[in-house]
Amino acid sequence: MKIHAAVTSEDLPLSIVIGSGAEYDPYRFEETIGAIKVRTGYRPITRPEEIVADSIYDDAQVREYLRRRRIKASIPENKRNRKKRKRGRPRRFNKESYKKRSAVERFFSRIKTGFRRIILRYERLDRIFRALVIIATFFIYWEKLQEKL
């Protein structure tokens, strides 16, 4: 099982999608971004301003999805996706905003260090594994709340 997550700049998860480990990663991208709902006093925010993603998500479908929803994409080019030399206009990539991606790495390192049962995948049933991931994210939110108080 593979965990796909959309994370804030403070390494708090906004949406988590669990998929098969053998699955092509961009297939779960739309589901992960579509699950984002930040509740405000009014209408929930479902469209982030910018997405900073790993080069594994450098896919034409992913970029088209982000373009359709008018979301800025900061995704480095995956050189393995190119068979021929690059031609035409280079893809937009902001190195400064890509540095924000460390929040995702911090989130996954918290899961790996604090919740060993998730990483070793003791659970056979998918719904129990998903429940453990949700509990882990609850504890991550709880830690952040404790820091702010």
mmCIF file of C-alpha atoms in Angstrom:
data_model
loop_
_atom_site.group_PDB
_atom_site.id
_atom_site.type_symbol
_atom_site.label_atom_id
_atom_site.label_comp_id
_atom_site.label_asym_id
_atom_site.label_seq_id
_atom_site.Cartn_x
_atom_site.Cartn_y
_atom_site.Cartn_z
ATOM 1 C CA MET A 1 0.000 0.000 0.000
ATOM 2 C CA LYS A 2 1.182 3.487 -0.826
ATOM 3 C CA ILE A 3 0.148 6.684 0.931
ATOM 4 C CA HIS A 4 -0.466 9.798 -1.194
ATOM 5 C CA ALA A 5 -0.839 13.008 0.805
ATOM 6 C CA ALA A 6 -1.522 16.692 0.257
ATOM 7 C CA VAL A 7 0.179 18.599 3.069
ATOM 8 C CA THR A 8 0.204 22.230 4.250
ATOM 9 C CA SER A 9 3.404 24.225 4.664
ATOM 10 C CA GLU A 10 3.255 23.374 8.396
ATOM 11 C CA ASP A 11 3.382 19.635 7.496
ATOM 12 C CA LEU A 12 -0.262 19.012 8.414
ATOM 13 C CA PRO A 13 -2.156 16.687 6.057
ATOM 14 C CA LEU A 14 -5.083 18.113 4.083
ATOM 15 C CA SER A 15 -5.983 14.907 2.268
ATOM 16 C CA ILE A 16 -4.718 11.350 2.329
ATOM 17 C CA VAL A 17 -5.366 8.711 -0.311
ATOM 18 C CA ILE A 18 -4.172 5.144 -0.021
ATOM 19 C CA GLY A 19 -3.474 3.206 -3.188
ATOM 20 C CA SER A 20 -1.796 0.071 -4.382
ATOM 21 C CA GLY A 21 1.989 0.012 -4.302
ATOM 22 C CA ALA A 22 2.193 -1.312 -7.865
ATOM 23 C CA GLU A 23 -0.047 1.418 -9.249
ATOM 24 C CA TYR A 24 1.221 4.279 -11.420
ATOM 25 C CA ASP A 25 1.425 7.256 -9.023
ATOM 26 C CA PRO A 26 -0.252 9.954 -11.175
ATOM 27 C CA TYR A 27 -3.463 7.899 -11.222
ATOM 28 C CA ARG A 28 -4.100 8.886 -7.579
ATOM 29 C CA PHE A 29 -3.111 12.535 -8.019
ATOM 30 C CA GLU A 30 -6.558 13.839 -8.990
ATOM 31 C CA GLU A 31 -8.165 11.931 -6.135
ATOM 32 C CA THR A 32 -5.654 13.352 -3.640
ATOM 33 C CA ILE A 33 -6.092 16.955 -4.786
ATOM 34 C CA GLY A 34 -9.861 16.550 -5.151
ATOM 35 C CA ALA A 35 -10.152 15.431 -1.519
ATOM 36 C CA ILE A 36 -8.781 18.740 -0.193
ATOM 37 C CA LYS A 37 -11.417 20.619 1.797
ATOM 38 C CA VAL A 38 -10.283 23.341 4.161
ATOM 39 C CA ARG A 39 -13.224 24.469 6.239
ATOM 40 C CA THR A 40 -13.547 28.185 6.766
ATOM 41 C CA GLY A 41 -16.377 30.215 8.217
ATOM 42 C CA TYR A 42 -17.976 30.272 4.799
ATOM 43 C CA ARG A 43 -17.544 28.020 1.817
ATOM 44 C CA PRO A 44 -14.783 25.367 2.110
ATOM 45 C CA ILE A 45 -11.599 25.944 0.127
ATOM 46 C CA THR A 46 -11.137 23.112 -2.366
ATOM 47 C CA ARG A 47 -8.637 24.649 -4.776
ATOM 48 C CA PRO A 48 -5.132 25.393 -3.528
ATOM 49 C CA GLU A 49 -3.216 28.248 -5.138
ATOM 50 C CA GLU A 50 -0.113 26.186 -5.834
ATOM 51 C CA ILE A 51 0.883 22.532 -5.864
ATOM 52 C CA VAL A 52 4.467 21.530 -5.160
ATOM 53 C CA ALA A 53 4.869 17.893 -6.171
ATOM 54 C CA ASP A 54 7.620 15.352 -6.710
ATOM 55 C CA SER A 55 8.964 14.614 -10.185
ATOM 56 C CA ILE A 56 7.058 11.308 -10.118
ATOM 57 C CA TYR A 57 3.943 13.404 -10.880
ATOM 58 C CA ASP A 58 5.487 14.905 -14.035
ATOM 59 C CA ASP A 59 2.765 13.625 -16.324
ATOM 60 C CA ALA A 60 0.745 15.277 -19.093
ATOM 61 C CA GLN A 61 -2.563 14.303 -17.452
ATOM 62 C CA VAL A 62 -1.505 15.772 -14.095
ATOM 63 C CA ARG A 63 -0.398 19.041 -15.669
ATOM 64 C CA GLU A 64 -3.615 19.253 -17.708
ATOM 65 C CA TYR A 65 -5.713 18.618 -14.578
ATOM 66 C CA LEU A 66 -3.919 21.440 -12.739
ATOM 67 C CA ARG A 67 -4.264 23.762 -15.743
ATOM 68 C CA ARG A 68 -8.016 23.067 -15.943
ATOM 69 C CA ARG A 69 -8.477 23.895 -12.244
ATOM 70 C CA ARG A 70 -6.200 26.975 -12.547
ATOM 71 C CA ILE A 71 -3.701 25.718 -9.968
ATOM 72 C CA LYS A 72 -0.048 26.715 -10.284
ATOM 73 C CA ALA A 73 2.193 23.672 -10.623
ATOM 74 C CA SER A 74 5.749 23.468 -9.383
ATOM 75 C CA ILE A 75 6.747 19.992 -10.531
ATOM 76 C CA PRO A 76 10.315 19.262 -11.631
ATOM 77 C CA GLU A 77 10.763 17.544 -14.958
ATOM 78 C CA ASN A 78 11.289 13.798 -14.765
ATOM 79 C CA LYS A 79 14.071 13.041 -17.239
ATOM 80 C CA ARG A 80 12.925 9.425 -17.578
ATOM 81 C CA ASN A 81 9.717 10.634 -19.239
ATOM 82 C CA ARG A 82 11.638 12.002 -22.232
ATOM 83 C CA LYS A 83 12.744 9.733 -25.054
ATOM 84 C CA LYS A 84 13.856 12.551 -27.343
ATOM 85 C CA ARG A 85 15.583 15.861 -26.807
ATOM 86 C CA LYS A 86 13.533 18.652 -25.259
ATOM 87 C CA ARG A 87 11.947 21.023 -27.758
ATOM 88 C CA GLY A 88 9.807 24.096 -27.468
ATOM 89 C CA ARG A 89 9.108 26.231 -24.457
ATOM 90 C CA PRO A 90 10.474 24.886 -21.159
ATOM 91 C CA ARG A 91 7.974 23.928 -18.474
ATOM 92 C CA ARG A 92 7.440 26.421 -15.698
ATOM 93 C CA PHE A 93 9.276 25.388 -12.528
ATOM 94 C CA ASN A 94 9.967 27.604 -9.524
ATOM 95 C CA LYS A 95 12.927 26.377 -7.468
ATOM 96 C CA GLU A 96 12.093 28.686 -4.559
ATOM 97 C CA SER A 97 8.567 27.338 -4.169
ATOM 98 C CA TYR A 98 9.843 23.764 -4.625
ATOM 99 C CA LYS A 99 11.747 24.171 -1.354
ATOM 100 C CA LYS A 100 8.355 24.074 0.393
ATOM 101 C CA ARG A 101 8.168 20.403 -0.528
ATOM 102 C CA SER A 102 10.195 19.592 2.578
ATOM 103 C CA ALA A 103 6.882 19.792 4.498
ATOM 104 C CA VAL A 104 5.744 16.606 2.748
ATOM 105 C CA GLU A 105 9.007 14.886 3.646
ATOM 106 C CA ARG A 106 8.612 15.975 7.289
ATOM 107 C CA PHE A 107 5.070 14.586 7.346
ATOM 108 C CA PHE A 108 6.180 11.197 6.040
ATOM 109 C CA SER A 109 9.174 11.104 8.383
ATOM 110 C CA ARG A 110 6.801 11.683 11.327
ATOM 111 C CA ILE A 111 4.696 8.753 10.202
ATOM 112 C CA LYS A 112 7.786 6.574 9.719
ATOM 113 C CA THR A 113 9.363 7.392 13.075
ATOM 114 C CA GLY A 114 6.267 7.544 15.254
ATOM 115 C CA PHE A 115 4.049 4.874 13.743
ATOM 116 C CA ARG A 116 6.114 1.840 12.901
ATOM 117 C CA ARG A 117 3.056 -0.336 12.456
ATOM 118 C CA ILE A 118 2.079 1.665 9.354
ATOM 119 C CA ILE A 119 5.483 1.376 7.713
ATOM 120 C CA LEU A 120 5.872 -2.342 8.355
ATOM 121 C CA ARG A 121 2.271 -2.932 7.221
ATOM 122 C CA TYR A 122 1.237 -5.410 9.898
ATOM 123 C CA GLU A 123 -2.421 -5.086 8.988
ATOM 124 C CA ARG A 124 -3.816 -7.284 6.256
ATOM 125 C CA LEU A 125 -7.135 -5.523 5.783
ATOM 126 C CA ASP A 126 -7.058 -2.273 3.846
ATOM 127 C CA ARG A 127 -9.699 -0.597 5.994
ATOM 128 C CA ILE A 128 -7.701 -1.248 9.180
ATOM 129 C CA PHE A 129 -4.550 0.112 7.526
ATOM 130 C CA ARG A 130 -6.486 3.214 6.466
ATOM 131 C CA ALA A 131 -7.810 3.620 10.020
ATOM 132 C CA LEU A 132 -4.253 3.477 11.383
ATOM 133 C CA VAL A 133 -3.155 6.180 8.941
ATOM 134 C CA ILE A 134 -6.081 8.365 10.049
ATOM 135 C CA ILE A 135 -5.164 7.818 13.709
ATOM 136 C CA ALA A 136 -1.548 8.727 12.935
ATOM 137 C CA THR A 137 -2.632 11.972 11.278
ATOM 138 C CA PHE A 138 -4.826 12.731 14.285
ATOM 139 C CA PHE A 139 -1.782 12.441 16.553
ATOM 140 C CA ILE A 140 0.221 14.695 14.232
ATOM 141 C CA TYR A 141 -2.530 17.329 14.471
ATOM 142 C CA TRP A 142 -2.642 16.826 18.248
ATOM 143 C CA GLU A 143 1.113 17.472 18.549
ATOM 144 C CA LYS A 144 0.777 20.693 16.551
ATOM 145 C CA LEU A 145 -2.082 21.834 18.782
ATOM 146 C CA GLN A 146 0.015 21.146 21.888
ATOM 147 C CA GLU A 147 2.855 23.236 20.447
ATOM 148 C CA LYS A 148 0.549 26.204 19.849
ATOM 149 C CA LEU A 149 -0.915 26.148 23.368
#
